[in-house]
Coordinates of C-alpha atoms in Angstrom, one line a residue:
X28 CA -12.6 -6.5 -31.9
X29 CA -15.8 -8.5 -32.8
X30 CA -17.1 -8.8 -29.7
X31 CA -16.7 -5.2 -28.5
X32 CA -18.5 -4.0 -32.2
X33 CA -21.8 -6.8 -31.2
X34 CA -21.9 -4.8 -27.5
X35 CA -21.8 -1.3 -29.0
X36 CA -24.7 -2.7 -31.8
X37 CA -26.9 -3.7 -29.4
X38 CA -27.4 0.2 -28.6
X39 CA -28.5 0.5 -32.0
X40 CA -31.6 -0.1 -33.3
X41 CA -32.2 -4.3 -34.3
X42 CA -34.8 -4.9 -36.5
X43 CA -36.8 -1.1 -35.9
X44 CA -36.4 -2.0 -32.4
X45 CA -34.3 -0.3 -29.6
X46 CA -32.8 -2.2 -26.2
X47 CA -34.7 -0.4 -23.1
X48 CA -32.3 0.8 -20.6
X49 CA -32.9 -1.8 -18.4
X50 CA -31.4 -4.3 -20.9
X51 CA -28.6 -2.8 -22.2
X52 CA -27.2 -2.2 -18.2
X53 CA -27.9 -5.5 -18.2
X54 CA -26.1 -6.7 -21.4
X55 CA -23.3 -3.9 -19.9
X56 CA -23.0 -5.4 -16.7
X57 CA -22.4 -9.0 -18.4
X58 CA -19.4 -7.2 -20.5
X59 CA -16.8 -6.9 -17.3
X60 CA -17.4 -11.0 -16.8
X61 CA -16.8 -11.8 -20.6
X62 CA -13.8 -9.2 -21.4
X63 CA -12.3 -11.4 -17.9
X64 CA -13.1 -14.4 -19.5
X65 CA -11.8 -13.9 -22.7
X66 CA -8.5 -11.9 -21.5
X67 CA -7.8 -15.1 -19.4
X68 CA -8.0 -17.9 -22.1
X69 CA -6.0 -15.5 -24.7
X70 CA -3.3 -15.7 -21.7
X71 CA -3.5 -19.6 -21.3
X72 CA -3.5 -20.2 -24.7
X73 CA -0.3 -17.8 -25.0
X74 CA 1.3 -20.2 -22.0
X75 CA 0.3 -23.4 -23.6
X76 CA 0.4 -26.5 -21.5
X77 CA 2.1 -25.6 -18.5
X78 CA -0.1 -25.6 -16.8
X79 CA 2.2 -25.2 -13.4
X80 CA 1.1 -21.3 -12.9
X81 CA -2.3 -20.8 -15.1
X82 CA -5.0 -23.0 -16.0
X83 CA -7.6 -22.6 -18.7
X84 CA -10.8 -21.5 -18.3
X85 CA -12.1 -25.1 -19.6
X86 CA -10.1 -26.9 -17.2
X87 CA -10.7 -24.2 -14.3
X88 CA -15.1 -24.9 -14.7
X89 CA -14.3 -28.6 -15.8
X90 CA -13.1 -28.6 -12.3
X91 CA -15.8 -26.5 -10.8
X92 CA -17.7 -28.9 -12.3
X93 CA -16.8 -32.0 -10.9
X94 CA -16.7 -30.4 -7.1
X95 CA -20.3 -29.6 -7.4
X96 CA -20.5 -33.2 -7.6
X97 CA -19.1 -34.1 -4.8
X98 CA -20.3 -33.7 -1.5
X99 CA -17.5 -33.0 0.3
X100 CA -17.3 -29.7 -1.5
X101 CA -20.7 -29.0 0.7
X102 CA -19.3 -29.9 3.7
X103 CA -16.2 -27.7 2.8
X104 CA -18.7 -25.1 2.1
X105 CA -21.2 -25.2 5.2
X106 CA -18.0 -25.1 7.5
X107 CA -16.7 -22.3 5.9
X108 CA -19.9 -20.4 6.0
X109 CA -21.1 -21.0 9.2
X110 CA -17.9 -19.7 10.4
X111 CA -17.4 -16.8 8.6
X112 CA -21.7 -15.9 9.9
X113 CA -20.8 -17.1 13.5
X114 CA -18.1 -14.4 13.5
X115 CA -19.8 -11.9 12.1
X116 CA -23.4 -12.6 14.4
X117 CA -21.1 -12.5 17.5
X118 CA -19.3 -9.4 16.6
X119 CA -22.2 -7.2 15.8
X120 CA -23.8 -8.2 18.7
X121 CA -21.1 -7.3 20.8
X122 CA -20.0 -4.1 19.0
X123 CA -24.1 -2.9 19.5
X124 CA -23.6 -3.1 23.7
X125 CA -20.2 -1.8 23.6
X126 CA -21.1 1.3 21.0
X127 CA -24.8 1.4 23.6
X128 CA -22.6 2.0 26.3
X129 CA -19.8 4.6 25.2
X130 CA -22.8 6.8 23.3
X131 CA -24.3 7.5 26.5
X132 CA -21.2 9.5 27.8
X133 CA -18.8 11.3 25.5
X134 CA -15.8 10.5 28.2
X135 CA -16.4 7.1 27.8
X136 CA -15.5 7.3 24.1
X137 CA -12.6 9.9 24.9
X138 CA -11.5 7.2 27.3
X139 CA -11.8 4.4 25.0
X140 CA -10.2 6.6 21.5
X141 CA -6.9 4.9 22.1
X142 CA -7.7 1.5 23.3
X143 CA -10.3 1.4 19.4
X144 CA -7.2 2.1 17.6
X145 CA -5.1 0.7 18.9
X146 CA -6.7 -2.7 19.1
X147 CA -8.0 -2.3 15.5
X148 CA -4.6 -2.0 13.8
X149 CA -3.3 -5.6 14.7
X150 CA -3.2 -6.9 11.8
X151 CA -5.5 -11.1 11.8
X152 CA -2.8 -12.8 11.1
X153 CA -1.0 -12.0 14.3
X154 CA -3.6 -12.4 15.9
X155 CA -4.1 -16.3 15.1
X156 CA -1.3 -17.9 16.6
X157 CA -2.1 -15.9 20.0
X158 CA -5.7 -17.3 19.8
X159 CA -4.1 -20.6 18.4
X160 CA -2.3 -20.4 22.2
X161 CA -5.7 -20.0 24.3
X162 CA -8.0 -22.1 22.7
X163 CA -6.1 -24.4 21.1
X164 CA -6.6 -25.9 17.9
X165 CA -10.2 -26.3 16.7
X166 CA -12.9 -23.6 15.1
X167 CA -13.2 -21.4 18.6
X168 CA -9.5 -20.1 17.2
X169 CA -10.3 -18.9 14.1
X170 CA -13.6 -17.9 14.8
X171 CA -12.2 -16.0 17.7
X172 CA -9.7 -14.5 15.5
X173 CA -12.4 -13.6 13.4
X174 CA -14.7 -12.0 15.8
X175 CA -11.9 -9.9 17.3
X176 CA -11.2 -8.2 14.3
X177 CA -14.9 -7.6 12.9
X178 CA -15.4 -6.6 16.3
X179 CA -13.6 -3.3 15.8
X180 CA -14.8 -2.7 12.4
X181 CA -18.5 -2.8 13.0
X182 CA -18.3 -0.7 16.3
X183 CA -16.1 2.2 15.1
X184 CA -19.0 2.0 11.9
X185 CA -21.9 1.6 14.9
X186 CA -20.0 5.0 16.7
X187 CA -19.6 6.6 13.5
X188 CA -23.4 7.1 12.9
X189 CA -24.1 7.3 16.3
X190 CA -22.1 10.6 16.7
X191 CA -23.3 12.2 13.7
X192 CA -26.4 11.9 14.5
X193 CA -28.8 14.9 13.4
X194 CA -27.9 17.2 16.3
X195 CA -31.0 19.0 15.3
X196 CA -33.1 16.0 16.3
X197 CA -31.5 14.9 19.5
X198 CA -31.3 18.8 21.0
X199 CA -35.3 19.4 19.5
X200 CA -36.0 16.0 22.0
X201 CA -34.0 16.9 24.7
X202 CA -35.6 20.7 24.8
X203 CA -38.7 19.0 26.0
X204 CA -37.4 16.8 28.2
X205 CA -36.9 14.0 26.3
X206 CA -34.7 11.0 28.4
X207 CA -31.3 9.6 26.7
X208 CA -33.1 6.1 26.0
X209 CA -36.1 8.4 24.2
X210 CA -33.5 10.0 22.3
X211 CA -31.6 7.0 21.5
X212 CA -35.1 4.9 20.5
X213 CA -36.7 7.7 18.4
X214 CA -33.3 9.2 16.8
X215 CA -29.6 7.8 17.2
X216 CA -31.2 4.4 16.6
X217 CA -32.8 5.1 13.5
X218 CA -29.9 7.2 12.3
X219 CA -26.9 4.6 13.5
X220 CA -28.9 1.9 11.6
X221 CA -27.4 2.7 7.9
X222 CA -23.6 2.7 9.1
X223 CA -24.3 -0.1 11.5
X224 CA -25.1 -2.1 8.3
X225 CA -22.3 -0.8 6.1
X226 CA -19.9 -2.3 8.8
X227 CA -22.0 -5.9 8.4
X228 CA -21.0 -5.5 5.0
X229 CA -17.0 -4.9 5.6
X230 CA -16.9 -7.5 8.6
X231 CA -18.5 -10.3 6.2
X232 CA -15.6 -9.2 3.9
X233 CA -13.1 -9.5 6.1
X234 CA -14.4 -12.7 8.3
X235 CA -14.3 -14.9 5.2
X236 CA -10.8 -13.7 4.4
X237 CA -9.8 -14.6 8.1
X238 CA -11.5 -17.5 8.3
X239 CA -9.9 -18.6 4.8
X240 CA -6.3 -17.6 5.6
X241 CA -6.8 -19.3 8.8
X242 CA -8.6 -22.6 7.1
X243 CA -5.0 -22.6 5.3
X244 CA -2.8 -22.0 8.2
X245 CA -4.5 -24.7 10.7
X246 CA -6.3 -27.2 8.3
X247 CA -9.5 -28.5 10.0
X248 CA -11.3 -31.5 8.9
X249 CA -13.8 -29.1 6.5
X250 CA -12.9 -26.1 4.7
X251 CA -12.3 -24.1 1.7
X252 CA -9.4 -22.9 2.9
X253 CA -7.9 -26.2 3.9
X254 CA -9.2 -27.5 0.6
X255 CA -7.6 -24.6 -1.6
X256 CA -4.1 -25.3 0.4
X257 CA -4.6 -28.9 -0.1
X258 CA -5.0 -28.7 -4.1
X259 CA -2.1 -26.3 -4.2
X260 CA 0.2 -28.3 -1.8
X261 CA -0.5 -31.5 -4.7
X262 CA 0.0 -28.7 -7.7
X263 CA -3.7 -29.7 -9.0
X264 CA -3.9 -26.1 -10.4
X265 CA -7.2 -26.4 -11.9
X266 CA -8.9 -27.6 -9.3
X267 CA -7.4 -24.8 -7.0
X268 CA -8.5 -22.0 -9.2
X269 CA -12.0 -23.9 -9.1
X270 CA -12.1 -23.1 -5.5
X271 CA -10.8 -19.8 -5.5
X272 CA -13.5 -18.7 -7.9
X273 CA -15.6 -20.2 -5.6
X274 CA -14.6 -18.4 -2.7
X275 CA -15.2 -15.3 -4.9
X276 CA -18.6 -16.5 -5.6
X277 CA -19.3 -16.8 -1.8
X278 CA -18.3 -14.0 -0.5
X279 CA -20.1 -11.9 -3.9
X280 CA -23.4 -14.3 -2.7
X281 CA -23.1 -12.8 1.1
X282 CA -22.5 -9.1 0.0
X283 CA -25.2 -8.9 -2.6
X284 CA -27.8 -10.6 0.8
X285 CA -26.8 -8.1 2.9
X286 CA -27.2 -5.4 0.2
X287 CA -31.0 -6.6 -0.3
X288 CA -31.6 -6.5 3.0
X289 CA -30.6 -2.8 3.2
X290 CA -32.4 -1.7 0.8
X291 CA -35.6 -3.8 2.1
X292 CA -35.3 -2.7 6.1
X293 CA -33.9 1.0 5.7
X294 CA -34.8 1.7 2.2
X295 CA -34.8 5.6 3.0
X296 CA -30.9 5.7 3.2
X297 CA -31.4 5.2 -0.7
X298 CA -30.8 8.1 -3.2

């Protein structure tokens, strides 16, 4: 194919000049979007104009197009994000006191073993109409929902490093008489900082799935969620697949921030 042959040129020298490295991961990294690209409009051109199931790229960014244009599409999007941060904000913060206090004795987390995985493995969607029950039906429901399950996922990550601390470390300290809150600022902390992140980035995932699947379920006034039920409930399939992409986009945008941020605060975790 021609455009697989122009990739696998630009390797090779172009005028008695070579691509550094840096550009060719570049030009690499660009390949995975294109060969999507260009798979999808062989497929929509192979359906035709039904387009019931499958729209075209062209219609799919026309689309995209015309909801950056709008601004409800950045009311939708606020909403959606400021839920999906809310959860996530609240559950971290919880998970740190809860994983604070079962570190300090290992009965605690014996004790608690069953109640983590148990808890853990209800699956969101259960979960919702219980919440739904509670608090009614406004944002505290799916942000609850939300919050429940990140909850588990950033504490058992928060434990995780915690446990395997360097037992090196935390016996050298307590040889010379170092206290548990010494131990905990000068080494669990430290150490428990890396997987503490790596939950972040799992409970971001899995918040703005939530709070989309719930968006659809229980349509509020804003959403993406409500907005990508909405377009598919009126079979504008263009405009759905517009939003879905832009769901993608989001929740690419929040792991990629998170990602910086790791490598900026504890950049020695890095190979």
């Amino acid at each position: 194919m021609t455009w697989v042959w122009l990739i696998l040129r630009l390797k090779m020298p172009i005028s008695g000049m070579r691509l550094n490295k840096k550009s060719f991961s570049i030009i690499a990294y660009l390949a995975g979007p294109i060969l999507i690209l260009i798979i999808w409009s062989v497929i929509s051109s192979l359906v035709g104009n039904d387009t019931l199931y499958l729209a075209s790229p062209k219609e799919t960014f026309t689309s995209l197009w015309t909801f950056l244009n709008q601004k409800e599409f950045y009311f939708d999007t606020f909403y959606t994000l400021q839920r999906v941060l809310l959860s996530v904000v609240i559950a971290t913060l919880l998970a740190i006191q809860v994983a604070l206090l079962i570190s300090f004795k290992q009965f605690l987390f014996t004790m608690s073993e069953f109640i983590i995985d148990f808890f853990r493995s209800i699956p969101s969607v259960a979960l919702f109409p219980l919440f739904l029950v509670i608090f009614g039906i406004n944002d505290t429901a799916r942000t609850g929902t939300a919050i429940f399950i990140c909850f588990w996922i950033v504490l058992l990550n928060l434990l995780s490093g915690i446990f395997h601390a360097s037992k090196v470390r935390t016996e050298s300290l307590e040889v010379i008489g170092a206290t548990k809150i010494q131990i905990f600022r000068h080494v669990l902390f430290w150490e428990s900082l890396a997987p503490l992140v790596a939950g972040m980035r799992l409970a971001l995932t899995t918040s703005l799935v939530i709070i989309i699947l719930t968006e659809m379920l229980v349509s509020p006034k804003f959403g993406l969620g409500a907005k990508i039920f909405l377009m598919q409930q009126t079979y504008k399939i263009p405009e759905m697949y517009a939003l879905i992409l832009i769901t993608g986009c989001v929740g690419y945008i929040l792991n990629k921030c998170i990602v910086t941020i790791e490598r900026k605060v504890i950049h020695w975790t890095r190979s």
